[in-house]
Coordinates of C-alpha atoms in Angstrom, one line a residue:
A1 CA -7.9 -5.5 -4.5
S2 CA -9.5 -2.1 -4.8
D3 CA -13.1 -1.4 -3.9
D4 CA -15.8 -1.2 -6.6
V5 CA -15.7 2.6 -6.7
V6 CA -18.4 2.8 -9.3
A7 CA -20.9 0.9 -7.2
V8 CA -19.9 2.9 -4.1
A9 CA -20.3 6.2 -6.0
K10 CA -23.8 5.1 -7.2
L11 CA -24.8 4.2 -3.7
C12 CA -23.5 7.5 -2.3
S13 CA -25.4 9.4 -5.0
E14 CA -28.7 7.6 -4.1
L15 CA -28.3 8.2 -0.4
G16 CA -26.7 11.6 -0.5
V17 CA -23.6 10.5 1.3
P18 CA -20.2 12.3 0.7
H19 CA -17.7 10.1 -1.1
I20 CA -13.9 10.6 -0.9
I21 CA -11.7 8.1 -2.7
N22 CA -8.4 7.0 -1.2
N23 CA -6.4 6.7 -4.4
A24 CA -3.0 6.6 -2.7
Y25 CA -1.3 4.4 -5.3
G26 CA -3.8 4.6 -8.1
V27 CA -2.5 7.4 -10.4
Q28 CA 0.1 5.0 -11.8
A29 CA -2.4 2.3 -12.9
R30 CA -4.6 2.9 -15.9
A31 CA -7.3 0.4 -14.7
L32 CA -7.7 2.3 -11.5
T33 CA -7.9 5.7 -13.0
A34 CA -10.4 4.5 -15.5
A35 CA -12.6 3.1 -12.7
I36 CA -12.4 6.4 -10.8
T37 CA -13.3 8.3 -14.0
A38 CA -16.3 6.1 -14.4
A39 CA -17.3 6.6 -10.8
C40 CA -17.2 10.4 -11.2
R41 CA -19.5 10.1 -14.3
R42 CA -22.0 7.6 -13.0
G43 CA -22.2 8.4 -9.3
R44 CA -21.1 10.7 -6.6
V45 CA -17.4 11.4 -5.9
D46 CA -16.6 14.5 -3.8
A47 CA -12.8 14.2 -3.9
I48 CA -9.9 11.9 -4.8
V49 CA -6.7 11.9 -2.7
Q50 CA -3.4 10.5 -3.9
S51 CA 0.1 10.4 -2.6
T52 CA 2.9 12.2 -4.4
D53 CA 5.6 9.8 -3.3
K54 CA 3.7 6.7 -4.4
N55 CA 2.9 7.9 -7.9
F56 CA 5.5 10.5 -8.9
M57 CA 8.8 9.1 -7.5
V58 CA 9.4 12.0 -5.1
P59 CA 10.2 11.9 -1.4
V60 CA 7.5 11.2 1.2
G61 CA 5.4 14.0 2.4
G62 CA 2.9 15.3 -0.1
S63 CA -0.6 14.6 -1.6
I64 CA -2.7 15.8 -4.5
I65 CA -6.4 16.3 -3.9
A66 CA -8.7 16.5 -6.9
A67 CA -12.4 16.7 -7.5
P68 CA -14.8 16.2 -10.4
A69 CA -15.6 19.4 -12.2
G70 CA -19.1 20.8 -11.6
N71 CA -21.7 20.4 -8.8
G72 CA -19.6 22.6 -6.6
R73 CA -17.2 19.8 -5.8
E74 CA -14.2 21.9 -6.6
R75 CA -15.0 24.1 -3.5
L76 CA -13.8 21.2 -1.3
V77 CA -10.4 21.3 -2.9
Q78 CA -10.2 25.1 -2.6
S79 CA -11.1 24.9 1.1
V80 CA -8.3 22.3 1.7
A81 CA -5.8 24.5 -0.2
K82 CA -6.7 27.6 1.8
G83 CA -6.0 25.7 5.0
Y84 CA -2.4 24.8 4.2
P85 CA -0.5 28.1 3.5
G86 CA 1.9 28.7 6.3
R87 CA 1.1 25.4 8.0
A88 CA 2.8 22.8 5.7
S89 CA 5.9 22.5 3.7
M90 CA 5.7 23.0 -0.1
T91 CA 8.8 20.9 -0.7
A92 CA 7.0 17.8 -1.7
H93 CA 4.8 19.7 -4.2
L94 CA 7.8 21.6 -5.6
D95 CA 9.4 18.2 -6.2
V96 CA 6.4 17.0 -8.1
L97 CA 6.4 20.2 -10.2
V98 CA 10.1 19.8 -11.1
T99 CA 9.7 16.1 -11.8
L100 CA 6.7 16.7 -14.2
L101 CA 8.5 19.5 -16.0
Y102 CA 11.5 17.2 -16.4
W103 CA 9.4 14.3 -17.7
G104 CA 7.0 16.2 -19.9
V105 CA 3.9 14.5 -21.3
A106 CA 6.0 12.0 -23.3
G107 CA 8.2 11.1 -20.3
W108 CA 5.3 10.7 -18.0
T109 CA 3.5 8.4 -20.4
R110 CA 6.7 6.4 -20.9
V111 CA 7.2 5.9 -17.1
L112 CA 3.6 4.8 -16.7
Q113 CA 4.0 2.2 -19.5
Q114 CA 7.3 1.0 -18.1
R115 CA 5.7 0.5 -14.6
E116 CA 3.0 -1.7 -16.0
E117 CA 5.5 -3.8 -18.0
L118 CA 7.8 -4.2 -15.0
Y119 CA 4.8 -5.2 -12.8
G120 CA 4.1 -8.1 -15.2
Y121 CA 7.8 -9.0 -15.2
L122 CA 8.1 -8.8 -11.4
S123 CA 5.0 -11.0 -11.0
E124 CA 6.3 -13.6 -13.3
K125 CA 9.8 -13.8 -11.7
L126 CA 8.4 -13.6 -8.1
A127 CA 6.1 -16.6 -8.9
Q128 CA 9.2 -18.6 -10.2
A129 CA 11.2 -17.7 -7.1
A130 CA 8.2 -18.6 -4.8
E131 CA 7.8 -22.0 -6.4
Q132 CA 11.4 -22.8 -5.7
I133 CA 10.9 -22.4 -2.0
G134 CA 7.5 -23.9 -1.8
E135 CA 5.5 -20.7 -1.7
R136 CA 3.2 -19.0 -4.1
V137 CA 2.2 -15.5 -5.2
L138 CA -1.3 -14.5 -4.0
A139 CA -4.0 -14.1 -6.6
T140 CA -5.5 -10.7 -6.2
P141 CA -7.7 -9.8 -9.2
G142 CA -8.4 -6.1 -9.6
N143 CA -5.1 -5.2 -7.9
P144 CA -2.6 -3.9 -10.5
I145 CA -0.3 -2.3 -7.9
S146 CA 1.0 -4.7 -5.3
L147 CA 2.0 -8.3 -5.0
G148 CA 1.8 -10.7 -2.0
L149 CA 3.7 -13.8 -1.2
T150 CA 2.7 -16.7 1.1
L151 CA 5.0 -17.3 4.1
D152 CA 3.9 -20.9 4.9
G153 CA 7.5 -22.0 5.2
L154 CA 8.3 -19.3 7.7
A155 CA 5.2 -20.1 9.6
A156 CA 6.1 -23.8 9.8
A157 CA 9.7 -22.9 10.9
A158 CA 8.3 -20.6 13.6
A159 CA 6.0 -23.3 14.9
A160 CA 8.8 -25.8 15.0
A161 CA 11.1 -23.3 16.8
N162 CA 8.4 -22.6 19.3
A163 CA 7.7 -26.3 19.9
A164 CA 11.5 -26.9 20.5
A165 CA 11.7 -23.9 22.8
E166 CA 8.7 -25.2 24.9
Q167 CA 10.2 -28.6 25.1
A168 CA 13.5 -27.1 26.3
A169 CA 11.7 -25.0 28.8
A170 CA 9.8 -28.1 30.1
A171 CA 13.0 -30.0 30.4
A172 CA 14.7 -27.2 32.3
A173 CA 11.7 -26.9 34.6
G174 CA 12.0 -30.6 35.4
S175 CA 15.7 -30.4 36.0
S176 CA 17.5 -29.5 39.2
D177 CA 18.5 -26.1 37.7
A178 CA 15.5 -24.1 39.0
T179 CA 17.2 -20.8 38.1
A180 CA 17.4 -21.8 34.5
A181 CA 13.8 -22.9 34.5
A182 CA 12.7 -19.5 36.0
T183 CA 14.4 -17.5 33.3
E184 CA 12.9 -19.6 30.6
R185 CA 9.3 -19.6 31.9
G186 CA 7.1 -16.8 33.2
A187 CA 5.4 -16.5 36.5
D188 CA 2.3 -18.3 35.2
G189 CA 4.5 -21.2 33.9
S190 CA 4.1 -20.2 30.2
T191 CA 7.0 -19.7 27.9
S192 CA 8.2 -16.1 27.7
S193 CA 6.9 -14.3 24.6
A194 CA 10.4 -12.9 24.2
K195 CA 11.6 -16.5 23.5
R196 CA 9.0 -17.3 20.9
A197 CA 9.5 -17.0 17.2
D198 CA 6.7 -15.1 15.5
V199 CA 6.3 -15.1 11.7
T200 CA 4.7 -11.6 11.9
F201 CA 8.1 -10.3 13.1
F202 CA 9.3 -10.8 9.6
G203 CA 7.1 -7.9 8.5
A204 CA 7.9 -5.8 11.5
M205 CA 11.6 -6.0 10.7
L206 CA 10.9 -3.9 7.6
W207 CA 10.1 -1.0 9.8
A208 CA 12.8 -1.5 12.4
R209 CA 15.5 1.1 12.6

């Protein structure tokens, strides 16, 4: 779930601490934008940073930095903007401009509404699918962006596979085939990590190329 940006903004205002909000996914969620607006009005917010690809359906590579009007906060945005000419590609931002011109106000509003409707649909269907395989969708109040699913079944399967591998290694170590035992077990007698099944590898596969 997202942080309580209003409470953080109030605290930063009281202590005189700069406050930059990481709003990477938040532009597409009305609840999050409303919370940030309230934070700007009721506390201190120096800047808000959001990703172009996560909110505007354009390729990866750009960001939009905004700041509340007044109190000199806009100078931070201007300083960042002056540091980029000649040092970064404008392709991502050109993509955003073209996309917004294509959508217009009506199209942009329609896309935001569709995303919220599809989030509810996805949540419902994912819960049904999870129940069929003995899993569940994680309850994350205050998070209108992402969905999480338990992997208890994969974890149990990994534990069973590891136990079987260790038993096989122990049997090999006790057999007359010393060579096979040596390849299955490390120098310290433990099972090689390369042979172990790890449920976290499921997530790592998503980034493998």
